[in-house]
Short mmCIF file of C-alpha atoms in Angstrom, two decimals:
data_model
loop_
_atom_site.label_atom_id
_atom_site.label_comp_id
_atom_site.label_asym_id
_atom_site.label_seq_id
_atom_site.Cartn_x
_atom_site.Cartn_y
_atom_site.Cartn_z
CA SER A 1 0.00 0.00 0.00
CA GLY A 2 2.94 2.37 0.62
CA PHE A 3 3.98 1.68 -2.93
CA ALA A 4 0.65 3.08 -4.30
CA ILE A 5 0.90 6.27 -2.23
CA TYR A 6 4.29 7.23 -3.66
CA PRO A 7 3.00 8.00 -7.23
CA CYS A 8 0.22 10.15 -5.71
CA TYR A 9 2.77 11.98 -3.55
CA LEU A 10 4.98 12.53 -6.58
CA PHE A 11 2.05 13.83 -8.66
CA VAL A 12 0.93 16.27 -5.92
CA SER A 13 4.52 17.45 -5.45
CA LEU A 14 4.83 18.16 -9.16
CA LEU A 15 1.54 20.12 -9.13
CA ASN A 16 2.69 22.16 -6.13
CA TYR A 17 6.00 22.87 -7.85
CA ALA A 18 4.23 23.90 -11.08
CA MET A 19 1.82 26.19 -9.21
CA HIS A 20 4.70 27.73 -7.24
CA PHE A 21 6.68 28.29 -10.44
CA GLU A 22 3.64 29.87 -12.14
CA LYS A 23 3.09 32.27 -9.21
CA GLU A 24 6.75 33.17 -9.23
CA ALA A 25 6.67 33.86 -12.98
CA GLN A 26 3.60 36.06 -12.55
CA GLY A 27 5.38 37.89 -9.76
CA ARG A 28 8.22 38.69 -12.13
CA GLN A 29 6.06 40.32 -14.81
CA PRO A 30 5.32 43.53 -12.86
CA SER A 31 9.02 43.95 -12.15
CA ALA A 32 9.69 43.66 -15.89
CA LEU A 33 7.17 46.45 -16.45
CA SER A 34 8.67 48.56 -13.72
CA ARG A 35 12.12 48.06 -15.26
CA GLN A 36 10.73 49.40 -18.54
CA GLN A 37 9.05 52.28 -16.71
CA LYS A 38 12.33 53.10 -14.96
CA LYS A 39 14.12 52.99 -18.31
CA ASN A 40 11.50 55.35 -19.80
CA ARG A 41 11.76 57.74 -16.85
CA LYS A 42 15.53 57.81 -17.24
CA ILE A 43 15.42 58.63 -20.93
CA GLU A 44 12.69 61.24 -20.30
CA THR A 45 14.93 62.91 -17.73
CA ASP A 46 17.96 62.67 -20.02
CA ILE A 47 16.02 64.12 -22.97
CA ARG A 48 14.69 66.97 -20.82
CA GLN A 49 18.25 67.77 -19.70
CA TRP A 50 19.58 67.48 -23.26
CA THR A 51 16.90 69.82 -24.64
CA SER A 52 17.28 72.32 -21.78
CA GLU A 53 20.95 72.58 -22.74
CA LYS A 54 19.80 73.20 -26.34
CA ARG A 55 22.14 70.51 -27.63
CA TYR A 56 19.78 70.00 -30.59
CA MET A 57 21.12 73.23 -32.10
CA LYS A 58 24.34 71.50 -33.18
CA SER A 59 24.20 70.87 -36.91
CA GLN A 60 24.57 67.47 -38.57
CA LEU A 61 23.25 65.52 -35.55
CA THR A 62 22.40 61.90 -36.22
CA LEU A 63 20.32 59.43 -34.26
CA ASN A 64 23.58 57.72 -33.25
CA ASP A 65 25.05 61.02 -31.99
CA VAL A 66 22.05 61.83 -29.84
CA ALA A 67 21.72 58.27 -28.52
CA HIS A 68 25.39 58.39 -27.50
CA GLN A 69 24.90 61.76 -25.77
CA LEU A 70 21.88 60.34 -23.91
CA HIS A 71 23.84 57.20 -22.88
CA THR A 72 21.49 54.84 -24.69
CA ASN A 73 21.41 53.07 -28.03
CA ARG A 74 19.87 54.23 -31.29
CA THR A 75 17.23 51.49 -31.30
CA TYR A 76 15.89 52.38 -27.87
CA LEU A 77 15.92 56.14 -28.55
CA SER A 78 14.14 55.67 -31.86
CA GLN A 79 11.59 53.33 -30.30
CA TYR A 80 11.00 55.77 -27.42
CA LEU A 81 10.44 58.75 -29.74
CA ASN A 82 8.11 56.75 -31.99
CA MET A 83 6.07 55.19 -29.16
CA GLU A 84 6.01 57.97 -26.56
CA LEU A 85 6.19 61.13 -28.70
CA ASN A 86 4.59 59.66 -31.84
CA MET A 87 7.27 60.97 -34.17
CA PRO A 88 10.47 59.72 -35.77
CA PHE A 89 13.85 61.14 -34.79
CA GLY A 90 14.16 63.53 -37.75
CA THR A 91 10.76 65.10 -37.12
CA TRP A 92 11.46 65.46 -33.40
CA LEU A 93 14.83 67.13 -34.02
CA SER A 94 13.39 69.45 -36.70
CA GLN A 95 10.55 70.52 -34.40
CA LEU A 96 12.96 71.34 -31.58
CA ARG A 97 15.07 73.42 -33.97
CA LEU A 98 12.07 75.06 -35.60
CA ASN A 99 10.60 76.12 -32.25
CA GLU A 100 13.97 77.56 -31.24
CA ALA A 101 14.24 79.47 -34.52
CA LYS A 102 10.70 80.86 -34.14
CA GLN A 103 11.56 82.13 -30.67
CA MET A 104 14.74 83.74 -31.99
CA LEU A 105 12.85 85.42 -34.85
CA ILE A 106 10.51 87.02 -32.31
CA ASP A 107 13.09 87.87 -29.64
CA GLU A 108 15.78 89.19 -31.97
CA PRO A 109 14.24 91.33 -34.75
CA SER A 110 17.66 92.22 -36.19
CA LEU A 111 18.62 88.55 -36.65
CA SER A 112 18.41 87.42 -40.26
CA ILE A 113 16.48 84.31 -41.29
CA THR A 114 19.77 82.77 -42.42
CA GLU A 115 21.41 83.41 -39.05
CA ALA A 116 18.44 81.93 -37.18
CA ALA A 117 18.47 78.81 -39.38
CA GLN A 118 22.23 78.30 -39.02
CA THR A 119 22.25 79.00 -35.27
CA CYS A 120 19.51 76.41 -34.72
CA GLY A 121 21.39 73.68 -36.57
CA PHE A 122 19.62 73.56 -39.92
CA SER A 123 21.91 72.32 -42.68
CA SER A 124 20.70 74.97 -45.14
CA VAL A 125 18.44 77.98 -45.25
CA SER A 126 16.40 76.45 -48.05
CA ASN A 127 15.82 73.31 -45.94
CA PHE A 128 14.75 75.52 -43.02
CA SER A 129 12.45 77.68 -45.17
CA HIS A 130 10.85 74.65 -46.83
CA LEU A 131 10.17 72.95 -43.49
CA PHE A 132 8.97 76.20 -41.95
CA SER A 133 6.55 76.86 -44.80
CA ALA A 134 5.25 73.29 -44.73
CA LEU A 135 4.51 73.44 -41.00
CA GLU A 136 3.44 77.07 -40.60
CA GLY A 137 1.79 77.72 -43.96
CA MET A 138 3.95 80.79 -44.61
CA THR A 139 7.60 81.72 -45.05
CA PRO A 140 9.73 82.55 -42.01
CA GLN A 141 9.71 86.24 -43.01
CA GLN A 142 5.90 86.31 -43.37
CA TRP A 143 5.56 84.55 -40.02
CA ARG A 144 7.92 87.01 -38.33
CA VAL A 145 5.97 89.99 -39.70
CA SER A 146 2.68 88.42 -38.57
CA LYS A 147 4.08 88.05 -35.04
CA ASN A 148 6.02 91.32 -34.77
CA GLY A 149 4.15 93.40 -37.34
CA LYS A 150 1.30 94.36 -35.03
CA GLY A 151 3.69 95.95 -32.56
CA LEU A 152 5.60 97.78 -35.30
CA PHE A 153 2.33 99.01 -36.82
CA MET A 154 1.22 100.45 -33.49
CA VAL A 155 4.54 102.26 -32.93
CA MET A 156 4.57 103.70 -36.47
CA ASN A 157 0.99 104.94 -36.29
CA ASN A 158 1.16 106.26 -32.74
CA PRO A 159 4.35 108.33 -32.48
CA PRO A 160 5.18 109.43 -28.95
CA ASP A 161 3.96 112.87 -27.97
CA GLY A 162 6.81 115.24 -28.23
#
């Protein structure tokens, strides 16, 4: 009779082991997610730091260059930008540069369009103007006048009392 109990004991032991292993595997899944979340938080922080230093203004930046500067690899950076920001690397970089150029065109009226484009890292003025027109629906000069023109109009039509 002891001989018949042994297979039952073995079977129950195997079931217990399988259930324990399954619980342990399930317990590991959240930690895998939290590792990914930690990785995302790190790259978010690194990108925020990188953009606050305006490192995107350097011309001829590649995905490899930026990944290296952010201490990650090109695949992860590209995947992060596509999944979290919904844009590929080139679009992201161009938008950062374009926003910087727009701010410069407003803040520094004496700055030429060419100087703004070159300072912000665009490879050519024609590339900058084409991208600008495609996204804003007008040339950089037209955009600048539309933003600054109202103030200039008011000054010209209301000279100070003298």
